[in-house]
XYZ file of C-alpha atoms in Angstrom:
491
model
C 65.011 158.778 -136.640
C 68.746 159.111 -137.244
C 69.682 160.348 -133.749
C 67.141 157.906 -132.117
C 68.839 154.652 -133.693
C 72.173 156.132 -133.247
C 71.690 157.246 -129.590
C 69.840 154.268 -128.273
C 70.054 151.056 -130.535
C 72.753 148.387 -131.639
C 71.499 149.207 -135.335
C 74.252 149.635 -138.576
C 73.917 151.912 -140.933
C 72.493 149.499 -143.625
C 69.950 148.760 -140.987
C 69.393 152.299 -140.542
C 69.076 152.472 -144.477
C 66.607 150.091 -144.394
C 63.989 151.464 -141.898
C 64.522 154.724 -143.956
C 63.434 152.961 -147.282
C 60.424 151.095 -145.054
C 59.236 154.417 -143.580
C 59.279 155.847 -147.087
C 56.428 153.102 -148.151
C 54.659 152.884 -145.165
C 52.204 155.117 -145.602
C 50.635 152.827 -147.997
C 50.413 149.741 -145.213
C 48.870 152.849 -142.502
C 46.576 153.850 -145.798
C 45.349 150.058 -146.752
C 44.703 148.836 -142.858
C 42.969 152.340 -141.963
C 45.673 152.024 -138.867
C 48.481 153.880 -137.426
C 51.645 152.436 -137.444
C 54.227 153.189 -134.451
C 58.371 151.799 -135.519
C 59.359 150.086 -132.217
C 63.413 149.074 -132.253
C 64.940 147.298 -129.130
C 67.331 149.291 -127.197
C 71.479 148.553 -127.304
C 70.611 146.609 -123.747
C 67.678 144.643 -125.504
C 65.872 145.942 -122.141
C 63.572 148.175 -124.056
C 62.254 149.626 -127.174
C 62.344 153.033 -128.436
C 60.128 154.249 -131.261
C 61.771 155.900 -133.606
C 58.893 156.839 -136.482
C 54.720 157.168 -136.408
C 52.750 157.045 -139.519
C 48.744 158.270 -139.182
C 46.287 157.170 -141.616
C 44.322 159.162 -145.020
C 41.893 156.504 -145.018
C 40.451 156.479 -141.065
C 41.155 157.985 -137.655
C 43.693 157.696 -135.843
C 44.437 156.056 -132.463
C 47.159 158.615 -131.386
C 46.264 162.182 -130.618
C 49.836 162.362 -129.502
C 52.844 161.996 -130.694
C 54.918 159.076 -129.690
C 58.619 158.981 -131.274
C 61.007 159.288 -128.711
C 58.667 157.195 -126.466
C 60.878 154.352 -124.322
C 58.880 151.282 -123.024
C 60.332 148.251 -120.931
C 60.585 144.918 -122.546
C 57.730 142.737 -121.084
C 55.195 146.002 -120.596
C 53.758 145.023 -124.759
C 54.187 141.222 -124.756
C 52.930 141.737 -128.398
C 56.216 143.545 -128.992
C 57.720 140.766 -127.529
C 56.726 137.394 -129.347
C 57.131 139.205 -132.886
C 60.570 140.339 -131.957
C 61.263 137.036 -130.443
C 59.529 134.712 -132.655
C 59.440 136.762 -136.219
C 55.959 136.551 -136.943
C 53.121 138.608 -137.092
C 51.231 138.586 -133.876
C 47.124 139.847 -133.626
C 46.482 137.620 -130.524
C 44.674 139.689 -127.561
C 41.437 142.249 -126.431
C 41.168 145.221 -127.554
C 42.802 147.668 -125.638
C 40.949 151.179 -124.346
C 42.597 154.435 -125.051
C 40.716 157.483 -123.863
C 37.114 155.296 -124.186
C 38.409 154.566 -127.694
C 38.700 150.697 -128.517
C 42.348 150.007 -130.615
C 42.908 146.853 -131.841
C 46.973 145.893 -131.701
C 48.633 143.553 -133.902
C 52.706 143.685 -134.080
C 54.557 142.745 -137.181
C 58.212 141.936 -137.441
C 60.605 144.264 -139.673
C 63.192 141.742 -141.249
C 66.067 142.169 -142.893
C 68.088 139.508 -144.746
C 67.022 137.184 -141.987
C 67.262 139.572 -139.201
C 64.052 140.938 -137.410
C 65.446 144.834 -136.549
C 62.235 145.774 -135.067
C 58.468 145.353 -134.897
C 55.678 147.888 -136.490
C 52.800 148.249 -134.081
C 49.799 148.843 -136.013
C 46.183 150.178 -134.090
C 43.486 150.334 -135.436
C 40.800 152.506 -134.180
C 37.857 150.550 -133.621
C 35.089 152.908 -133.018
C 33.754 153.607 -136.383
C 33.740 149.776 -137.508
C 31.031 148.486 -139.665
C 30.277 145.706 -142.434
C 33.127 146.667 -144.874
C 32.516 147.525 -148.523
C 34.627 145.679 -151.107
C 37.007 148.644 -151.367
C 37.456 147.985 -147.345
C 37.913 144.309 -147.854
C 40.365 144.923 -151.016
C 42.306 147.424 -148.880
C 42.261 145.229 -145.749
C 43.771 142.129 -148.112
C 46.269 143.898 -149.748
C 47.626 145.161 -146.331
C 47.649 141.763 -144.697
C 49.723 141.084 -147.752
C 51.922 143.540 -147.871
C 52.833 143.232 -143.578
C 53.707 139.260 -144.392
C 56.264 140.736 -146.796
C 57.568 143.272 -144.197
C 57.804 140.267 -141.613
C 59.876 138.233 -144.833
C 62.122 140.703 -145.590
C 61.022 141.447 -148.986
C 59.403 144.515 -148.420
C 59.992 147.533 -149.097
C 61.713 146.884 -152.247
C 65.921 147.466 -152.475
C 66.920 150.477 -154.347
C 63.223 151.319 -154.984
C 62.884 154.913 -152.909
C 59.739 156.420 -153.301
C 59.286 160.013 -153.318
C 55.571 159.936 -151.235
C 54.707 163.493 -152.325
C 54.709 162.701 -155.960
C 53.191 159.125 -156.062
C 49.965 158.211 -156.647
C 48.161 157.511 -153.246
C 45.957 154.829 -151.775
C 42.954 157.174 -151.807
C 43.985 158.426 -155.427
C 43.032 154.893 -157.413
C 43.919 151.170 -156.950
C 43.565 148.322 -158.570
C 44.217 145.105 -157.840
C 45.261 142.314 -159.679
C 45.655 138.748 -160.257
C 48.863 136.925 -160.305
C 47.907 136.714 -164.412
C 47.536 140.416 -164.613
C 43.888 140.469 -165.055
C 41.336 142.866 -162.732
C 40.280 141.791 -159.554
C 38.491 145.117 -158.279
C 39.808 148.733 -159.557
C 38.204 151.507 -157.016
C 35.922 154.053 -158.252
C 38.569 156.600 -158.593
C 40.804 154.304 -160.582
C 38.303 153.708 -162.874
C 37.586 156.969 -163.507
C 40.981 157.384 -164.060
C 40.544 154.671 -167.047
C 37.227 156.554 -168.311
C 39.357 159.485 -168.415
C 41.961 157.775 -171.119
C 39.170 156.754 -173.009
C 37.619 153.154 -171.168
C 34.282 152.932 -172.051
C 33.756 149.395 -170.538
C 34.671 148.068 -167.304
C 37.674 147.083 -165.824
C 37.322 144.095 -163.848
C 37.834 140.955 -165.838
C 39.974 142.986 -168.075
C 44.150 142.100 -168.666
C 45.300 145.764 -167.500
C 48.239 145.679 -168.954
C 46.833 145.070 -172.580
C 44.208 146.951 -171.502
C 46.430 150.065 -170.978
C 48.534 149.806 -173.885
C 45.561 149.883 -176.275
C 44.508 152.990 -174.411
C 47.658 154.618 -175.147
C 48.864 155.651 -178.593
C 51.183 153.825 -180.160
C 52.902 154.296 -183.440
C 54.440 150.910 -183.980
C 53.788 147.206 -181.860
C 51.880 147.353 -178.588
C 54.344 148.612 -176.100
C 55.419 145.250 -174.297
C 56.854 147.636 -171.323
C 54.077 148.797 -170.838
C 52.180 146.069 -170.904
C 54.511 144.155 -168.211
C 54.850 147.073 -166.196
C 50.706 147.742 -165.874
C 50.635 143.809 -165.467
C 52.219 144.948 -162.077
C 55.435 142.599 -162.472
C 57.638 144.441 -161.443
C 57.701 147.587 -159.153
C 57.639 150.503 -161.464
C 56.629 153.747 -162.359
C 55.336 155.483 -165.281
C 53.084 157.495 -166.880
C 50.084 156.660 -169.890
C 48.639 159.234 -172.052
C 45.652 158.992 -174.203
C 42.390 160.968 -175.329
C 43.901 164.266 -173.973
C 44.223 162.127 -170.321
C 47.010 161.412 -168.184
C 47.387 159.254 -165.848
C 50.134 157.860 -162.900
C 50.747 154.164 -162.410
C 52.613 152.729 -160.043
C 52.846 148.485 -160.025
C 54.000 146.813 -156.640
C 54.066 143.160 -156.903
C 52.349 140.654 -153.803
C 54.251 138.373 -152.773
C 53.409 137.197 -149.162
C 54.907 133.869 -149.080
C 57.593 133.992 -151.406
C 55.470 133.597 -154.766
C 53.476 136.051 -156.698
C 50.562 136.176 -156.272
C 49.095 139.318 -157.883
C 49.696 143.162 -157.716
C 48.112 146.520 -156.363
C 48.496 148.947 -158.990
C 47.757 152.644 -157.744
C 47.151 155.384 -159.825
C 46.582 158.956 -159.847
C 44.204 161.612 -162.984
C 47.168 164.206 -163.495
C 45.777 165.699 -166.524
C 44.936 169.014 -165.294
C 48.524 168.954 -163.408
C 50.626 168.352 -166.466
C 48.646 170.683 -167.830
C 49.702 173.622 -166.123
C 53.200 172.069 -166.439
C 53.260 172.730 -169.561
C 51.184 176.005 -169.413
C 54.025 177.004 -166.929
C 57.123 175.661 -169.047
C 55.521 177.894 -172.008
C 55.230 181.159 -169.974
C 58.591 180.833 -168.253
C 60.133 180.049 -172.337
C 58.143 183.058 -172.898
C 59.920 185.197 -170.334
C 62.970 184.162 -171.152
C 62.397 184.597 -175.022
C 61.176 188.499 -174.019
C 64.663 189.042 -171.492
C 66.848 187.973 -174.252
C 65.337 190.218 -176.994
C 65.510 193.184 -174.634
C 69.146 192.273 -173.677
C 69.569 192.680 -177.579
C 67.834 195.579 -177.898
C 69.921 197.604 -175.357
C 72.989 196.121 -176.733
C 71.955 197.156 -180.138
C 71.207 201.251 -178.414
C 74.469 200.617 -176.492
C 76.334 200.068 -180.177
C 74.224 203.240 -182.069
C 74.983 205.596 -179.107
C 79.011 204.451 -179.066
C 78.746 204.800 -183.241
C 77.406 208.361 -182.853
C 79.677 208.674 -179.560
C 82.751 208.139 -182.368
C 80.954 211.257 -184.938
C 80.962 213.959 -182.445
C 83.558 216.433 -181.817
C 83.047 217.940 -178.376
C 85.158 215.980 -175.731
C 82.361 216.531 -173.716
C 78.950 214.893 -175.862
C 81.200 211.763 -176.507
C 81.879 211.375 -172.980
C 78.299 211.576 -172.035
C 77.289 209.036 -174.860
C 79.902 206.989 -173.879
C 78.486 207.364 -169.598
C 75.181 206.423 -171.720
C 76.792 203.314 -172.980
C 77.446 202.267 -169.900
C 74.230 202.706 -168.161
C 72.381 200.982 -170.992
C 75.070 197.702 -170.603
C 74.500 197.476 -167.270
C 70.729 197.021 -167.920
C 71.697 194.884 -170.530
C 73.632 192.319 -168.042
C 70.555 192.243 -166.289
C 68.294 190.780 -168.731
C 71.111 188.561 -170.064
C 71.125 186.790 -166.556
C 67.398 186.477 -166.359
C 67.364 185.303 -169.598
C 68.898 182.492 -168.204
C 66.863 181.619 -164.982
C 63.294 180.193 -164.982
C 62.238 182.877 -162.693
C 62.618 186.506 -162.147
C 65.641 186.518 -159.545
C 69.026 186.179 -160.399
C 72.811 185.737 -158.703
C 73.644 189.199 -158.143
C 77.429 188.318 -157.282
C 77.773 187.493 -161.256
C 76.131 190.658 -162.568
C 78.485 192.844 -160.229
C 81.840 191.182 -161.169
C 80.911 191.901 -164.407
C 79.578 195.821 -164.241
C 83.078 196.340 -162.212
C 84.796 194.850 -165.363
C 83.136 196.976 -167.599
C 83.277 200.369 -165.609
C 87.047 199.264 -165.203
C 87.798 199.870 -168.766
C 87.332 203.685 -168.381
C 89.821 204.132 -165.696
C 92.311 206.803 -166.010
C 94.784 204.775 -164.243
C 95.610 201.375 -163.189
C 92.857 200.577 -160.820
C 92.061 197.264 -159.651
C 88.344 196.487 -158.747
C 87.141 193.790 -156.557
C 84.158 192.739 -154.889
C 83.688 191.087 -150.899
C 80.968 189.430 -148.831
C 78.147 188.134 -150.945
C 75.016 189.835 -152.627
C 72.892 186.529 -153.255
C 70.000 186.092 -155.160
C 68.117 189.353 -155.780
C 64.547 189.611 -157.651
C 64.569 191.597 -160.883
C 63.096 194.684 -159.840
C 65.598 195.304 -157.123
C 68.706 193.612 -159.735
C 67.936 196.190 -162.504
C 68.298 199.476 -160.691
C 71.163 198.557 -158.380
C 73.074 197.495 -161.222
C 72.326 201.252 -162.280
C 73.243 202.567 -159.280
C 76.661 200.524 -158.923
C 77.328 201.411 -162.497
C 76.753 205.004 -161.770
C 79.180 204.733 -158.201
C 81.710 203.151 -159.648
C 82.199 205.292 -162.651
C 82.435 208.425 -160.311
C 84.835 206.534 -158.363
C 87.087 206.279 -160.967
C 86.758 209.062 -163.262
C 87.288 211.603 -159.648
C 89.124 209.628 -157.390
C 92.390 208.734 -159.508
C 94.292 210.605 -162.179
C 95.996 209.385 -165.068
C 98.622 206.842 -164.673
C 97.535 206.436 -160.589
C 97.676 203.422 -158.834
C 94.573 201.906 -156.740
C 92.040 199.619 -155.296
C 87.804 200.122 -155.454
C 85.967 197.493 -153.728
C 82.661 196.743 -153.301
C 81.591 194.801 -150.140
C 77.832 193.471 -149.339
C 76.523 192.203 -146.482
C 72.960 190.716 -146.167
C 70.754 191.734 -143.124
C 71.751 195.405 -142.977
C 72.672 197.518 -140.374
C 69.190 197.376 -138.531
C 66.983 194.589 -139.413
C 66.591 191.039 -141.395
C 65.943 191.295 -145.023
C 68.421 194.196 -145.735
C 71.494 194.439 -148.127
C 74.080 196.167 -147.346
C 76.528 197.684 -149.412
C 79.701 199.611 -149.504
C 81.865 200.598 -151.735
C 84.818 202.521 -151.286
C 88.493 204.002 -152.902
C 91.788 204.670 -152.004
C 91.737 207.864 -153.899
C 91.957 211.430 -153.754
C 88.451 211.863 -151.807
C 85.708 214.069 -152.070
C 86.199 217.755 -152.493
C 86.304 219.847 -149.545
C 82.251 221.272 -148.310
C 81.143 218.513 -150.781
C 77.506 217.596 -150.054
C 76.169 214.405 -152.107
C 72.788 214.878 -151.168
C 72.682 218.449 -152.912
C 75.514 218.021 -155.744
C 74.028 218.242 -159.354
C 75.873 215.893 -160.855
C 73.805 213.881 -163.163
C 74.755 210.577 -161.934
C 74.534 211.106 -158.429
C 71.163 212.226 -159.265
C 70.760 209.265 -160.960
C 72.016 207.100 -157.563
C 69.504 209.128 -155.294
C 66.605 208.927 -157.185
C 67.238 204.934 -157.797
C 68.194 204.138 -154.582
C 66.087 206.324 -152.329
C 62.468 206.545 -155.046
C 62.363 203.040 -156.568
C 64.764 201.064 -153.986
C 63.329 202.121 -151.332
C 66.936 202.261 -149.581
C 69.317 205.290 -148.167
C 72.346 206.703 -149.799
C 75.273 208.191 -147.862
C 78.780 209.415 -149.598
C 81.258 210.513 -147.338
C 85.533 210.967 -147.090
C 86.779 207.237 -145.844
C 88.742 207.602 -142.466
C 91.503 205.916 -144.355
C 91.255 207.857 -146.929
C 89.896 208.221 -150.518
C 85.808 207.949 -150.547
C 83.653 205.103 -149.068
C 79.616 205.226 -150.451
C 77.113 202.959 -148.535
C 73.509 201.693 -149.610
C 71.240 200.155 -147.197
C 68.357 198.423 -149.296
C 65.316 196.458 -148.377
C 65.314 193.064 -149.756
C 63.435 189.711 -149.765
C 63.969 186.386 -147.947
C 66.957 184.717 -150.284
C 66.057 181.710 -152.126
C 67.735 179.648 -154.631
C 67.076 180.225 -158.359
C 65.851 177.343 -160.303
């Protein structure tokens, strides 16, 4: 709709605004007249109109079967278009008109805005299926006749009300509607369930809602006189009411078709069984995170044993192994202490490495400075916890075989995502300006027990290949090329 009104109209932004706040609501006008609604705005010539937005109906079938934004039409071709722009009123004069042997009735209504008409809302309705309406028909047909006089007004949609569609109640969820005294009108046979669900054992027509309402939810103190205004349907507002184990969504918009209140439509939605598992969801992922945090302390507490025994041994060679253990039981550790913090099981990668390259750092011989390139995004947990391993492992070679003591250098570790060969890759490198590998060296074959570590981790439960080889440059450059998933962003 943006580059439509841009491209081809005379519209300002706070125009533009407004037709975004009006197609926002509009599904409840398309909903109540069982019509489709087609956003016709006259071109920067005033020779034609463009439509910019189409809204089908939940409640009947539609006249459309094709899509018509984009669509240009001369002025003069709709004359319906024509006297609503021209005159600002609502226009339902005229036959039927035949679409594919379907009969649409066409009636035009006026978008205003402080005073302005800035386009007209076709709205067809497709005639085929029409019969003697029920009194849910008849409710739904007044409240939209309603509800289009306030479009053509001006004071509808509502300023500074957006509506987020997806998570409001709907016409076909529950309505009521109300008197300008707040009392019950009709209430739909879904809405009253809705009631029966909170505890209503009586009917609702007849009844003061809002009272109604706030005896039906529990109160500690006074009857909630928010509550009681807002279910009234004063004002347009949102909220929630909880009671006997229900829970239900109400949202109030006021009537006013000629300037005066006259009542309110009131829709509501049952979302017990949705806050349910809300809450069933907000306890598992607490639980999760409760369980990561314990094993983060649990490693950390092995990681503080094995350096205390690391400090009672003799042999050069048993402390550094305990102390190679210490390390590969941190690096775990960071793991868990970043999921600990998420609501899911993936986690920011780029945080975890920084901080295994600090830690590793501390065992240099020399003065080695480690940094990290390119981005590793968010990784799940089973792919986090054993490439943390495996960098862990890398870097630690790196630095205990590529520098001696007192030596100068740089280790970096680069990652790239989408690989060498396909989408959904990560690839890494990471590489020294040290002494290189040994002369006939063979990584694939060497014993060492963390390169054994590396292959099995990276090739068994990674999934991924492993290649170690003498940099061009100079010193030793390692590369991992790991299947991954789509990246999303954590919660």
């Amino acid at each position: 709709m943006n580059d439509l009104v841009r491209q081809h109209t005379a519209l300002t932004e706070s125009d533009l605004e407004w037709l975004h706040l009006l197609v926002s609501e509009w599904q409840l006008l398309s909903d109540l007249s069982f019509a489709d609604l087609v956003l016709w705005v006259p071109t920067l010539d005033g020779a034609r109109y463009v439509s910019v937005a189409q809204m089908r109906p939940n409640t009947g079938p539609t006249s459309y079967q094709d899509d018509m934004v984009g669509h240009l039409v001369p002025r003069g071709r709709r004359p319906m278009l024509d006297a609503a722009l021209d005159e600002g009123r609502i226009v339902r004069e005229g036959d039927p008109e035949w679409r594919e042997e379907v009969p649409v009735r066409v009636e035009s209504i006026p978008v205003r805005r402080e005073g302005r008409v800035l386009g007209v809302i076709a709205r067809n309705t497709n005639l085929l299926t029409v019969r003697t309406p029920s009194r849910l028909e008849l409710t739904y047909l007044q409240s939209a006749s309603d509800l289009a006089q306030m479009i053509a007004a001006g004071s509808f949609p509502f300023p500074g009300q957006q509506v987020d569609m997806d998570a409001s109640p709907r016409v076909g969820d529950g309505l009521i509607r109300l008197d300008a005294d707040g009392v019950v009108q009709y209430a739909s046979p879904n809405a009253l369930s809705a009631y029966h669900r909170l505890g209503l054992a009586a009917d609702l027509v007849g009844h003061h809602l809002g009272q109604t309402t706030a005896e039906l939810a529990p109160s500690r103190g006074p009857v909630d006189e928010a509550l009681v205004k807002l279910a009234s349907g004063w004002a347009p507002r949102e909220t929630e009411v909880e009671g006997n184990g229900g829970v239900i969504q109400l949202r109030a918009i006021p009537l006013k078709p000629k300037g005066t209140r006259i009542g309110s439509l009131v829709l509501l939605r049952d979302v017990t069984e949705l806050r349910r598992r809300e809450r069933e969801l907000i306890t598992k992922d607490a639980t999760i995170r409760e369980i990561h945090h314990r094993v983060k302390n649990n490693l950390q507490t092995v990681a503080a044993l094995l350096r205390l025994q690391a400090r009672r041994i003799g042999s050069e060679r048993g402390r550094e192994a305990l102390e190679e253990a210490v390390r590969r039981v941190g690096s775990i550790a960071i793991v868990h202490e970043t999921l600990s913090q998420n609501l899911d099981e993936r986690v920011e990668f780029d945080d975890i490495v920084d901080r295994v390259l600090a830690m590793v750092a501390e065992i240099s011989p020399g003065r080695v400075t480690g940094r990290r390139t390119g981005r590793f995004g968010i990784l799940d947990a089973e792919v986090a916890t054993p490439l943390s391993m495996v960098l862990t492992e890398i870097l630690q070679n790196a630095l205990e075989h590529g520098f001696g003591p007192g030596e100068t250098g740089t280790v970096e570790v680069s990652a790239v995502r989408g690989g060498t060969r396909e989408e959904g890759r990560l690839l890494v490198t990471v590489q020294d300006d040290g002494r290189g590998l040994p002369e006939g060296f063979d990584p694939q074959r060497a014993g060492n027990l963390g390169l054994q570590i590396v292959r099995t981790l990276v090739e068994g439960e990674l999934g991924g290949e492993f290649d170690m080889r003498t940099a061009p440059e100079g010193g030793t450059r390692v590369t991992l090329d790991i299947p991954v998933r789509a990246e999303k962003a954590v919660s």
